[in-house]
């Protein structure tokens, strides 16, 4: 199921855009990421060929089950890590930027340990 960092970013972006837009198109992704539409088109072709997205005849992009699984995983890492870093006193923008980098390289084992630690700390505070 492993894909490269760039693909993970695209899948996460599609997930986030799908939560706020009625449909997601390549132009929406290009605008969100500040990328050229041609670069996004190449990436969408690769994601389509690897069965992580489906593109309708109208150009609407939808995550497949495997694409959604990857996007959900990356998005969970991003939100938990950025929130945790902010709680540690890191500037919110730095926390978001760092989380964007960490979310792609952290092992599942380390992420689950951090998640467990945060959960136990939260439960102890209640």
C-alpha atoms as an extended CHARMM CRD file, in Angstrom:
* protein
*
       126  EXT
         1         1  UNK       CA              0.0000000000        0.0000000000        0.0000000000  PROA      1               0.0000000000
         2         2  UNK       CA              3.0120000000        2.3030000000        0.2960000000  PROA      2               0.0000000000
         3         3  UNK       CA              3.1230000000        5.2480000000       -2.0970000000  PROA      3               0.0000000000
         4         4  UNK       CA              5.6180000000        8.0810000000       -2.3230000000  PROA      4               0.0000000000
         5         5  UNK       CA              5.3250000000       11.3470000000       -0.4000000000  PROA      5               0.0000000000
         6         6  UNK       CA              4.0760000000       13.2770000000       -3.4050000000  PROA      6               0.0000000000
         7         7  UNK       CA              1.2510000000       10.7990000000       -3.9980000000  PROA      7               0.0000000000
         8         8  UNK       CA              0.3560000000       10.8930000000       -0.3050000000  PROA      8               0.0000000000
         9         9  UNK       CA              0.1260000000       14.6930000000       -0.4740000000  PROA      9               0.0000000000
        10        10  UNK       CA             -2.1260000000       14.5570000000       -3.5270000000  PROA      10              0.0000000000
        11        11  UNK       CA             -4.4130000000       11.9550000000       -1.9400000000  PROA      11              0.0000000000
        12        12  UNK       CA             -4.6190000000       13.9430000000        1.3020000000  PROA      12              0.0000000000
        13        13  UNK       CA             -5.4240000000       17.1030000000       -0.6750000000  PROA      13              0.0000000000
        14        14  UNK       CA             -8.1810000000       15.3280000000       -2.6050000000  PROA      14              0.0000000000
        15        15  UNK       CA             -9.6390000000       14.1190000000        0.7020000000  PROA      15              0.0000000000
        16        16  UNK       CA             -9.5510000000       17.5950000000        2.2580000000  PROA      16              0.0000000000
        17        17  UNK       CA            -11.0240000000       19.2720000000       -0.8320000000  PROA      17              0.0000000000
        18        18  UNK       CA            -13.7940000000       16.6770000000       -1.0390000000  PROA      18              0.0000000000
        19        19  UNK       CA            -14.8900000000       17.7390000000        2.4420000000  PROA      19              0.0000000000
        20        20  UNK       CA            -15.5230000000       21.3210000000        1.3150000000  PROA      20              0.0000000000
        21        21  UNK       CA            -16.2440000000       21.1850000000       -2.4260000000  PROA      21              0.0000000000
        22        22  UNK       CA            -19.1360000000       19.4710000000       -4.1800000000  PROA      22              0.0000000000
        23        23  UNK       CA            -16.6690000000       17.9370000000       -6.6850000000  PROA      23              0.0000000000
        24        24  UNK       CA            -12.8670000000       17.8690000000       -6.9120000000  PROA      24              0.0000000000
        25        25  UNK       CA            -11.1180000000       18.6400000000      -10.1970000000  PROA      25              0.0000000000
        26        26  UNK       CA             -7.4520000000       18.8740000000      -11.1660000000  PROA      26              0.0000000000
        27        27  UNK       CA             -7.6950000000       22.6670000000      -11.2440000000  PROA      27              0.0000000000
        28        28  UNK       CA             -8.8770000000       22.6440000000       -7.6100000000  PROA      28              0.0000000000
        29        29  UNK       CA             -5.8700000000       20.5680000000       -6.5840000000  PROA      29              0.0000000000
        30        30  UNK       CA             -3.5030000000       22.8070000000       -8.5650000000  PROA      30              0.0000000000
        31        31  UNK       CA             -4.9660000000       25.8940000000       -6.8970000000  PROA      31              0.0000000000
        32        32  UNK       CA             -4.8220000000       24.3840000000       -3.4060000000  PROA      32              0.0000000000
        33        33  UNK       CA             -1.2120000000       23.2400000000       -3.7490000000  PROA      33              0.0000000000
        34        34  UNK       CA             -0.0890000000       26.1740000000       -5.9130000000  PROA      34              0.0000000000
        35        35  UNK       CA              1.1350000000       23.7330000000       -8.5830000000  PROA      35              0.0000000000
        36        36  UNK       CA              0.8940000000       23.9310000000      -12.3650000000  PROA      36              0.0000000000
        37        37  UNK       CA             -2.1220000000       22.1240000000      -13.7690000000  PROA      37              0.0000000000
        38        38  UNK       CA              0.1960000000       20.0920000000      -16.0190000000  PROA      38              0.0000000000
        39        39  UNK       CA              2.0540000000       18.7370000000      -12.9730000000  PROA      39              0.0000000000
        40        40  UNK       CA             -1.2270000000       17.8020000000      -11.3150000000  PROA      40              0.0000000000
        41        41  UNK       CA             -2.4110000000       16.0850000000      -14.5000000000  PROA      41              0.0000000000
        42        42  UNK       CA              0.6950000000       13.8750000000      -14.5670000000  PROA      42              0.0000000000
        43        43  UNK       CA              0.2000000000       12.9920000000      -10.8960000000  PROA      43              0.0000000000
        44        44  UNK       CA             -3.4980000000       12.2370000000      -11.4150000000  PROA      44              0.0000000000
        45        45  UNK       CA             -2.6060000000        9.8860000000      -14.2710000000  PROA      45              0.0000000000
        46        46  UNK       CA             -0.2200000000        7.9750000000      -11.9820000000  PROA      46              0.0000000000
        47        47  UNK       CA             -2.7990000000        7.8280000000       -9.1830000000  PROA      47              0.0000000000
        48        48  UNK       CA             -5.4430000000        6.6400000000      -11.6460000000  PROA      48              0.0000000000
        49        49  UNK       CA             -3.1080000000        3.9600000000      -13.0410000000  PROA      49              0.0000000000
        50        50  UNK       CA             -2.3460000000        2.7560000000       -9.5060000000  PROA      50              0.0000000000
        51        51  UNK       CA             -6.0970000000        2.6030000000       -8.7840000000  PROA      51              0.0000000000
        52        52  UNK       CA             -6.0380000000        5.2140000000       -6.0070000000  PROA      52              0.0000000000
        53        53  UNK       CA             -8.4560000000        7.5670000000       -7.8080000000  PROA      53              0.0000000000
        54        54  UNK       CA            -11.1920000000        7.4720000000      -10.4030000000  PROA      54              0.0000000000
        55        55  UNK       CA            -11.6890000000       10.3590000000      -12.8160000000  PROA      55              0.0000000000
        56        56  UNK       CA            -15.1530000000       10.7570000000      -14.3310000000  PROA      56              0.0000000000
        57        57  UNK       CA            -15.6560000000       11.8290000000      -17.9580000000  PROA      57              0.0000000000
        58        58  UNK       CA            -16.4210000000       15.3280000000      -16.5890000000  PROA      58              0.0000000000
        59        59  UNK       CA            -13.0270000000       15.4130000000      -14.8400000000  PROA      59              0.0000000000
        60        60  UNK       CA            -14.3300000000       14.8550000000      -11.2990000000  PROA      60              0.0000000000
        61        61  UNK       CA            -11.7920000000       13.0880000000       -9.1010000000  PROA      61              0.0000000000
        62        62  UNK       CA            -12.8810000000       10.5460000000       -6.5060000000  PROA      62              0.0000000000
        63        63  UNK       CA            -10.7410000000        8.4840000000       -4.1580000000  PROA      63              0.0000000000
        64        64  UNK       CA            -10.9830000000        4.7110000000       -4.4880000000  PROA      64              0.0000000000
        65        65  UNK       CA            -11.0460000000        2.5460000000       -1.3800000000  PROA      65              0.0000000000
        66        66  UNK       CA             -7.2440000000        2.2240000000       -1.4110000000  PROA      66              0.0000000000
        67        67  UNK       CA             -6.7830000000        5.9430000000       -2.0810000000  PROA      67              0.0000000000
        68        68  UNK       CA             -9.1260000000        6.8610000000        0.7460000000  PROA      68              0.0000000000
        69        69  UNK       CA             -7.3350000000        4.5140000000        3.1260000000  PROA      69              0.0000000000
        70        70  UNK       CA             -3.9980000000        6.1830000000        2.3920000000  PROA      70              0.0000000000
        71        71  UNK       CA             -5.4810000000        9.6980000000        2.5380000000  PROA      71              0.0000000000
        72        72  UNK       CA             -7.2260000000        8.9660000000        5.8590000000  PROA      72              0.0000000000
        73        73  UNK       CA             -3.9780000000        7.6380000000        7.3330000000  PROA      73              0.0000000000
        74        74  UNK       CA             -1.9500000000       10.6770000000        6.2520000000  PROA      74              0.0000000000
        75        75  UNK       CA             -4.6760000000       13.1080000000        7.3510000000  PROA      75              0.0000000000
        76        76  UNK       CA             -4.8890000000       11.4520000000       10.7880000000  PROA      76              0.0000000000
        77        77  UNK       CA             -1.1260000000       11.7040000000       11.1780000000  PROA      77              0.0000000000
        78        78  UNK       CA             -1.1730000000       15.3360000000       10.1000000000  PROA      78              0.0000000000
        79        79  UNK       CA             -3.9530000000       16.4330000000       12.4340000000  PROA      79              0.0000000000
        80        80  UNK       CA             -2.6760000000       14.5150000000       15.4580000000  PROA      80              0.0000000000
        81        81  UNK       CA              0.9620000000       15.5540000000       15.0250000000  PROA      81              0.0000000000
        82        82  UNK       CA              0.2320000000       19.2370000000       14.3750000000  PROA      82              0.0000000000
        83        83  UNK       CA             -2.1390000000       19.3770000000       17.3580000000  PROA      83              0.0000000000
        84        84  UNK       CA              0.3780000000       17.6100000000       19.5920000000  PROA      84              0.0000000000
        85        85  UNK       CA              3.2100000000       19.9370000000       18.5600000000  PROA      85              0.0000000000
        86        86  UNK       CA              1.0110000000       22.9670000000       19.2830000000  PROA      86              0.0000000000
        87        87  UNK       CA              0.1990000000       21.5490000000       22.7340000000  PROA      87              0.0000000000
        88        88  UNK       CA              3.9460000000       21.3010000000       23.3310000000  PROA      88              0.0000000000
        89        89  UNK       CA              4.2110000000       25.0370000000       22.6690000000  PROA      89              0.0000000000
        90        90  UNK       CA              5.2820000000       25.0220000000       19.0330000000  PROA      90              0.0000000000
        91        91  UNK       CA              4.0340000000       27.9580000000       16.9450000000  PROA      91              0.0000000000
        92        92  UNK       CA              0.8870000000       26.8220000000       15.0730000000  PROA      92              0.0000000000
        93        93  UNK       CA              2.3300000000       27.4310000000       11.5850000000  PROA      93              0.0000000000
        94        94  UNK       CA              5.6000000000       25.6920000000       12.4740000000  PROA      94              0.0000000000
        95        95  UNK       CA              3.5830000000       22.7900000000       13.9300000000  PROA      95              0.0000000000
        96        96  UNK       CA              1.5980000000       22.4250000000       10.6810000000  PROA      96              0.0000000000
        97        97  UNK       CA              4.7380000000       22.6570000000        8.5290000000  PROA      97              0.0000000000
        98        98  UNK       CA              6.6160000000       20.1200000000       10.6590000000  PROA      98              0.0000000000
        99        99  UNK       CA              3.6300000000       17.7590000000       10.7690000000  PROA      99              0.0000000000
       100       100  UNK       CA              3.5220000000       17.8770000000        6.9510000000  PROA      100             0.0000000000
       101       101  UNK       CA              7.0690000000       16.5680000000        6.8370000000  PROA      101             0.0000000000
       102       102  UNK       CA              6.8490000000       14.0970000000        9.7260000000  PROA      102             0.0000000000
       103       103  UNK       CA              3.5930000000       12.4890000000        8.5550000000  PROA      103             0.0000000000
       104       104  UNK       CA              5.3540000000       10.9240000000        5.5580000000  PROA      104             0.0000000000
       105       105  UNK       CA              8.4150000000        9.4750000000        7.2490000000  PROA      105             0.0000000000
       106       106  UNK       CA              7.2190000000        8.3360000000       10.6750000000  PROA      106             0.0000000000
       107       107  UNK       CA              6.8010000000        4.5780000000       11.0080000000  PROA      107             0.0000000000
       108       108  UNK       CA              3.4310000000        3.0980000000       11.8830000000  PROA      108             0.0000000000
       109       109  UNK       CA              4.9540000000        1.8000000000       15.1080000000  PROA      109             0.0000000000
       110       110  UNK       CA              6.1910000000        5.2250000000       16.2170000000  PROA      110             0.0000000000
       111       111  UNK       CA              2.9660000000        6.9560000000       15.2130000000  PROA      111             0.0000000000
       112       112  UNK       CA              0.8570000000        4.4380000000       17.1240000000  PROA      112             0.0000000000
       113       113  UNK       CA              3.1010000000        4.8920000000       20.1910000000  PROA      113             0.0000000000
       114       114  UNK       CA              2.6600000000        8.6830000000       20.0480000000  PROA      114             0.0000000000
       115       115  UNK       CA             -1.0880000000        8.2770000000       19.5480000000  PROA      115             0.0000000000
       116       116  UNK       CA             -1.2720000000        5.9020000000       22.5410000000  PROA      116             0.0000000000
       117       117  UNK       CA              0.7850000000        8.2810000000       24.6870000000  PROA      117             0.0000000000
       118       118  UNK       CA             -1.4350000000       11.2460000000       23.8080000000  PROA      118             0.0000000000
       119       119  UNK       CA             -4.5680000000        9.2010000000       24.4720000000  PROA      119             0.0000000000
       120       120  UNK       CA             -3.2900000000        7.9880000000       27.8620000000  PROA      120             0.0000000000
       121       121  UNK       CA             -2.2720000000       11.5290000000       28.8400000000  PROA      121             0.0000000000
       122       122  UNK       CA             -5.7070000000       12.8670000000       27.8270000000  PROA      122             0.0000000000
       123       123  UNK       CA             -7.4710000000       10.0760000000       29.7370000000  PROA      123             0.0000000000
       124       124  UNK       CA             -5.3720000000       10.8000000000       32.8500000000  PROA      124             0.0000000000
       125       125  UNK       CA             -6.3310000000       14.4850000000       32.7270000000  PROA      125             0.0000000000
       126       126  UNK       CA            -10.0710000000       13.7460000000       32.6380000000  PROA      126             0.0000000000
